[in-house]
Amino acid sequence: MAEPEFTATGVRIGKRLRSLTRAGQVRINDGRLELLNSYGSEIDSAPVQAVRASKPWFAADDRALADLNGQRYLLTLGEHDPAPGEPGPPAARRFIEAVRRAAGRGG
């Protein structure tokens, strides 16, 4: 199995006002975006070409939106990339760039 193109752990994943997990995982692997809960079970996944990732204009810098399969998820990642060797999710900006790069839309 190939290495994932993007992985973020410790991500808060929510849908509307409901929190689905506070320690989830976001992964781009083999052309698919996967949202996983803290136990590793899939919340949702879709081909990366069908995913729209954006920065919500009304939220803090650590938030990103992911639209997949007709659902909008609010992802709370990190405000800054963690220091090398330090735990924590990468910046939301890096997630958005990874989705665009994996979908072939530039980055």
Short mmCIF file of N, CA and C in Angstrom, two decimals:
data_model
loop_
_atom_site.label_atom_id
_atom_site.label_comp_id
_atom_site.label_asym_id
_atom_site.label_seq_id
_atom_site.Cartn_x
_atom_site.Cartn_y
_atom_site.Cartn_z
N MET A 1 0.84 -1.17 0.00
CA MET A 1 0.00 0.00 0.00
C MET A 1 0.89 1.24 0.00
N ALA A 2 0.57 2.21 -0.84
CA ALA A 2 1.36 3.43 -0.95
C ALA A 2 1.12 4.34 0.25
N GLU A 3 2.09 5.21 0.47
CA GLU A 3 1.95 6.20 1.54
C GLU A 3 0.83 7.17 1.19
N PRO A 4 0.04 7.59 2.19
CA PRO A 4 -0.98 8.60 1.92
C PRO A 4 -0.34 9.91 1.47
N GLU A 5 -1.01 10.63 0.56
CA GLU A 5 -0.50 11.90 0.07
C GLU A 5 -0.65 12.99 1.12
N PHE A 6 -1.63 12.84 2.03
CA PHE A 6 -1.86 13.81 3.10
C PHE A 6 -2.50 13.07 4.25
N THR A 7 -2.03 13.33 5.46
CA THR A 7 -2.63 12.75 6.66
C THR A 7 -2.63 13.80 7.76
N ALA A 8 -3.76 13.93 8.42
CA ALA A 8 -3.86 14.82 9.58
C ALA A 8 -4.61 14.07 10.67
N THR A 9 -4.04 14.04 11.86
CA THR A 9 -4.70 13.39 12.99
C THR A 9 -5.06 14.46 14.02
N GLY A 10 -5.93 14.11 14.94
CA GLY A 10 -6.34 15.07 15.96
C GLY A 10 -7.24 16.16 15.41
N VAL A 11 -7.98 15.83 14.35
CA VAL A 11 -8.83 16.81 13.67
C VAL A 11 -10.25 16.73 14.22
N ARG A 12 -10.82 17.88 14.54
CA ARG A 12 -12.24 17.94 14.93
C ARG A 12 -13.04 17.99 13.64
N ILE A 13 -13.98 17.05 13.49
CA ILE A 13 -14.82 16.97 12.29
C ILE A 13 -16.26 17.19 12.72
N GLY A 14 -16.90 18.16 12.10
CA GLY A 14 -18.29 18.47 12.44
C GLY A 14 -19.14 18.61 11.19
N LYS A 15 -20.44 18.44 11.38
CA LYS A 15 -21.40 18.63 10.31
C LYS A 15 -22.48 19.54 10.86
N ARG A 16 -22.63 20.70 10.26
CA ARG A 16 -23.52 21.74 10.77
C ARG A 16 -23.08 22.09 12.19
N LEU A 17 -23.96 22.03 13.15
CA LEU A 17 -23.59 22.37 14.53
C LEU A 17 -23.21 21.14 15.36
N ARG A 18 -23.20 19.97 14.73
CA ARG A 18 -22.94 18.73 15.45
C ARG A 18 -21.49 18.28 15.27
N SER A 19 -20.83 17.99 16.37
CA SER A 19 -19.48 17.45 16.31
C SER A 19 -19.55 15.94 16.10
N LEU A 20 -18.86 15.46 15.07
CA LEU A 20 -18.83 14.02 14.80
C LEU A 20 -17.68 13.34 15.53
N THR A 21 -16.56 14.03 15.65
CA THR A 21 -15.42 13.52 16.41
C THR A 21 -14.50 14.69 16.75
N ARG A 22 -13.83 14.57 17.89
CA ARG A 22 -12.87 15.61 18.28
C ARG A 22 -11.44 15.18 18.03
N ALA A 23 -11.23 13.94 17.68
CA ALA A 23 -9.88 13.45 17.44
C ALA A 23 -9.86 12.58 16.18
N GLY A 24 -10.43 13.11 15.12
CA GLY A 24 -10.54 12.35 13.88
C GLY A 24 -9.29 12.41 13.04
N GLN A 25 -9.41 11.83 11.86
CA GLN A 25 -8.28 11.76 10.94
C GLN A 25 -8.79 12.11 9.55
N VAL A 26 -7.99 12.89 8.82
CA VAL A 26 -8.27 13.24 7.43
C VAL A 26 -7.13 12.68 6.61
N ARG A 27 -7.47 11.95 5.54
CA ARG A 27 -6.44 11.29 4.74
C ARG A 27 -6.77 11.42 3.27
N ILE A 28 -5.75 11.70 2.46
CA ILE A 28 -5.87 11.61 1.01
C ILE A 28 -4.97 10.47 0.60
N ASN A 29 -5.59 9.42 0.04
CA ASN A 29 -4.87 8.20 -0.30
C ASN A 29 -5.47 7.61 -1.56
N ASP A 30 -4.64 7.28 -2.54
CA ASP A 30 -5.09 6.66 -3.79
C ASP A 30 -6.22 7.43 -4.44
N GLY A 31 -6.13 8.75 -4.45
CA GLY A 31 -7.12 9.56 -5.12
C GLY A 31 -8.44 9.73 -4.39
N ARG A 32 -8.49 9.37 -3.11
CA ARG A 32 -9.71 9.51 -2.31
C ARG A 32 -9.43 10.32 -1.06
N LEU A 33 -10.40 11.16 -0.68
CA LEU A 33 -10.35 11.86 0.59
C LEU A 33 -11.17 11.04 1.57
N GLU A 34 -10.59 10.73 2.71
CA GLU A 34 -11.28 9.93 3.73
C GLU A 34 -11.34 10.73 5.03
N LEU A 35 -12.53 10.77 5.62
CA LEU A 35 -12.73 11.35 6.95
C LEU A 35 -12.99 10.19 7.90
N LEU A 36 -12.15 10.04 8.92
CA LEU A 36 -12.25 8.92 9.85
C LEU A 36 -12.49 9.43 11.26
N ASN A 37 -13.23 8.65 12.05
CA ASN A 37 -13.44 9.04 13.45
C ASN A 37 -12.23 8.61 14.28
N SER A 38 -12.30 8.84 15.58
CA SER A 38 -11.15 8.55 16.45
C SER A 38 -10.84 7.06 16.55
N TYR A 39 -11.78 6.20 16.17
CA TYR A 39 -11.55 4.76 16.19
C TYR A 39 -11.06 4.23 14.84
N GLY A 40 -10.96 5.11 13.85
CA GLY A 40 -10.51 4.70 12.53
C GLY A 40 -11.63 4.28 11.61
N SER A 41 -12.88 4.39 12.05
CA SER A 41 -14.03 4.05 11.20
C SER A 41 -14.33 5.22 10.27
N GLU A 42 -14.75 4.89 9.08
CA GLU A 42 -15.01 5.92 8.07
C GLU A 42 -16.28 6.71 8.37
N ILE A 43 -16.16 8.02 8.37
CA ILE A 43 -17.32 8.90 8.46
C ILE A 43 -17.85 9.13 7.05
N ASP A 44 -16.95 9.44 6.12
CA ASP A 44 -17.31 9.69 4.73
C ASP A 44 -16.04 9.63 3.90
N SER A 45 -16.20 9.35 2.60
CA SER A 45 -15.07 9.40 1.68
C SER A 45 -15.61 9.64 0.28
N ALA A 46 -14.74 10.18 -0.57
CA ALA A 46 -15.12 10.47 -1.94
C ALA A 46 -13.86 10.61 -2.79
N PRO A 47 -13.99 10.41 -4.11
CA PRO A 47 -12.84 10.70 -4.99
C PRO A 47 -12.46 12.16 -4.84
N VAL A 48 -11.17 12.42 -4.79
CA VAL A 48 -10.70 13.77 -4.52
C VAL A 48 -11.14 14.77 -5.60
N GLN A 49 -11.38 14.29 -6.83
CA GLN A 49 -11.85 15.18 -7.89
C GLN A 49 -13.26 15.70 -7.60
N ALA A 50 -14.03 14.97 -6.80
CA ALA A 50 -15.40 15.37 -6.47
C ALA A 50 -15.49 16.17 -5.17
N VAL A 51 -14.35 16.43 -4.54
CA VAL A 51 -14.32 17.13 -3.26
C VAL A 51 -14.01 18.61 -3.49
N ARG A 52 -14.72 19.46 -2.79
CA ARG A 52 -14.41 20.89 -2.81
C ARG A 52 -13.92 21.27 -1.42
N ALA A 53 -12.70 21.76 -1.36
CA ALA A 53 -12.12 22.20 -0.08
C ALA A 53 -11.94 23.71 -0.14
N SER A 54 -12.33 24.38 0.93
CA SER A 54 -12.23 25.83 0.94
C SER A 54 -12.03 26.33 2.36
N LYS A 55 -11.76 27.61 2.45
CA LYS A 55 -11.58 28.29 3.72
C LYS A 55 -12.85 29.07 4.00
N PRO A 56 -13.53 28.80 5.12
CA PRO A 56 -14.73 29.59 5.41
C PRO A 56 -14.34 31.03 5.75
N TRP A 57 -15.04 31.97 5.18
CA TRP A 57 -14.68 33.38 5.36
C TRP A 57 -14.99 33.88 6.76
N PHE A 58 -15.84 33.17 7.49
CA PHE A 58 -16.30 33.64 8.79
C PHE A 58 -15.59 32.97 9.96
N ALA A 59 -14.67 32.07 9.71
CA ALA A 59 -14.10 31.24 10.78
C ALA A 59 -12.62 31.56 11.01
N ALA A 60 -12.10 31.01 12.09
CA ALA A 60 -10.69 31.18 12.44
C ALA A 60 -9.80 30.48 11.40
N ASP A 61 -8.49 30.80 11.46
CA ASP A 61 -7.53 30.27 10.49
C ASP A 61 -7.34 28.76 10.57
N ASP A 62 -7.78 28.13 11.66
CA ASP A 62 -7.58 26.69 11.80
C ASP A 62 -8.72 25.87 11.21
N ARG A 63 -9.66 26.50 10.52
CA ARG A 63 -10.83 25.80 10.00
C ARG A 63 -10.79 25.68 8.48
N ALA A 64 -11.34 24.58 7.99
CA ALA A 64 -11.49 24.36 6.56
C ALA A 64 -12.84 23.68 6.33
N LEU A 65 -13.40 23.91 5.17
CA LEU A 65 -14.65 23.24 4.77
C LEU A 65 -14.31 22.18 3.74
N ALA A 66 -14.97 21.05 3.84
CA ALA A 66 -14.84 19.99 2.83
C ALA A 66 -16.24 19.57 2.42
N ASP A 67 -16.55 19.74 1.15
CA ASP A 67 -17.84 19.32 0.59
C ASP A 67 -17.62 18.02 -0.15
N LEU A 68 -18.27 16.94 0.33
CA LEU A 68 -18.18 15.66 -0.36
C LEU A 68 -19.50 14.91 -0.21
N ASN A 69 -19.89 14.27 -1.29
CA ASN A 69 -21.13 13.48 -1.33
C ASN A 69 -22.35 14.29 -0.87
N GLY A 70 -22.39 15.56 -1.24
CA GLY A 70 -23.53 16.39 -0.88
C GLY A 70 -23.56 16.84 0.57
N GLN A 71 -22.53 16.56 1.32
CA GLN A 71 -22.45 16.95 2.73
C GLN A 71 -21.32 17.96 2.91
N ARG A 72 -21.51 18.89 3.82
CA ARG A 72 -20.47 19.87 4.13
C ARG A 72 -19.94 19.57 5.54
N TYR A 73 -18.64 19.39 5.62
CA TYR A 73 -17.99 19.10 6.89
C TYR A 73 -17.09 20.28 7.26
N LEU A 74 -17.12 20.65 8.53
CA LEU A 74 -16.22 21.67 9.05
C LEU A 74 -15.08 20.95 9.76
N LEU A 75 -13.87 21.19 9.29
CA LEU A 75 -12.68 20.55 9.85
C LEU A 75 -11.89 21.58 10.63
N THR A 76 -11.56 21.26 11.87
CA THR A 76 -10.72 22.14 12.68
C THR A 76 -9.35 21.49 12.76
N LEU A 77 -8.43 22.06 11.99
CA LEU A 77 -7.06 21.57 11.96
C LEU A 77 -6.22 22.46 12.85
N GLY A 78 -4.98 22.71 12.50
CA GLY A 78 -4.14 23.60 13.29
C GLY A 78 -4.05 24.98 12.66
N GLU A 79 -3.75 25.99 13.47
CA GLU A 79 -3.53 27.33 12.92
C GLU A 79 -2.18 27.39 12.21
N HIS A 80 -1.21 26.65 12.72
CA HIS A 80 0.13 26.62 12.14
C HIS A 80 0.55 25.16 12.05
N ASP A 81 1.44 24.86 11.11
CA ASP A 81 2.01 23.52 11.05
C ASP A 81 2.78 23.27 12.34
N PRO A 82 2.66 22.05 12.91
CA PRO A 82 3.42 21.77 14.14
C PRO A 82 4.92 21.72 13.85
N ALA A 83 5.70 21.99 14.87
CA ALA A 83 7.15 21.91 14.73
C ALA A 83 7.54 20.47 14.41
N PRO A 84 8.64 20.27 13.70
CA PRO A 84 9.06 18.90 13.38
C PRO A 84 9.17 18.04 14.64
N GLY A 85 8.55 16.89 14.62
CA GLY A 85 8.58 15.98 15.76
C GLY A 85 7.51 16.26 16.79
N GLU A 86 6.77 17.35 16.64
CA GLU A 86 5.71 17.69 17.59
C GLU A 86 4.37 17.16 17.10
N PRO A 87 3.51 16.70 18.01
CA PRO A 87 2.20 16.22 17.59
C PRO A 87 1.28 17.39 17.23
N GLY A 88 0.22 17.07 16.53
CA GLY A 88 -0.77 18.09 16.20
C GLY A 88 -1.08 18.09 14.73
N PRO A 89 -2.28 18.55 14.38
CA PRO A 89 -2.68 18.56 12.98
C PRO A 89 -1.97 19.67 12.21
N PRO A 90 -1.79 19.47 10.90
CA PRO A 90 -1.20 20.52 10.07
C PRO A 90 -2.18 21.67 9.88
N ALA A 91 -1.71 22.73 9.31
CA ALA A 91 -2.54 23.91 9.09
C ALA A 91 -3.64 23.61 8.08
N ALA A 92 -4.77 24.29 8.24
CA ALA A 92 -5.90 24.14 7.33
C ALA A 92 -5.49 24.48 5.90
N ARG A 93 -4.64 25.46 5.75
CA ARG A 93 -4.17 25.88 4.43
C ARG A 93 -3.49 24.71 3.71
N ARG A 94 -2.72 23.93 4.45
CA ARG A 94 -2.02 22.79 3.84
C ARG A 94 -2.99 21.71 3.38
N PHE A 95 -4.09 21.52 4.12
CA PHE A 95 -5.13 20.57 3.71
C PHE A 95 -5.76 21.00 2.39
N ILE A 96 -6.12 22.28 2.28
CA ILE A 96 -6.75 22.78 1.07
C ILE A 96 -5.81 22.63 -0.13
N GLU A 97 -4.55 22.96 0.06
CA GLU A 97 -3.56 22.80 -1.01
C GLU A 97 -3.40 21.35 -1.42
N ALA A 98 -3.42 20.42 -0.44
CA ALA A 98 -3.27 18.99 -0.73
C ALA A 98 -4.44 18.47 -1.55
N VAL A 99 -5.67 18.91 -1.23
CA VAL A 99 -6.85 18.48 -2.00
C VAL A 99 -6.73 18.98 -3.44
N ARG A 100 -6.37 20.22 -3.61
CA ARG A 100 -6.26 20.78 -4.97
C ARG A 100 -5.16 20.11 -5.77
N ARG A 101 -4.03 19.83 -5.12
CA ARG A 101 -2.92 19.16 -5.80
C ARG A 101 -3.30 17.74 -6.20
N ALA A 102 -3.96 17.00 -5.30
CA ALA A 102 -4.35 15.62 -5.58
C ALA A 102 -5.39 15.54 -6.68
N ALA A 103 -6.24 16.58 -6.79
CA ALA A 103 -7.27 16.60 -7.82
C ALA A 103 -6.74 17.13 -9.14
N GLY A 104 -5.48 17.57 -9.15
CA GLY A 104 -4.90 18.09 -10.38
C GLY A 104 -5.34 19.50 -10.70
N ARG A 105 -5.74 20.25 -9.67
CA ARG A 105 -6.20 21.62 -9.88
C ARG A 105 -5.15 22.64 -9.49
N GLY A 106 -3.93 22.20 -9.31
CA GLY A 106 -2.86 23.14 -8.90
C GLY A 106 -2.87 23.35 -7.40
N GLY A 107 -1.87 24.08 -6.89
CA GLY A 107 -1.82 24.22 -5.45
C GLY A 107 -1.19 25.46 -5.11
#
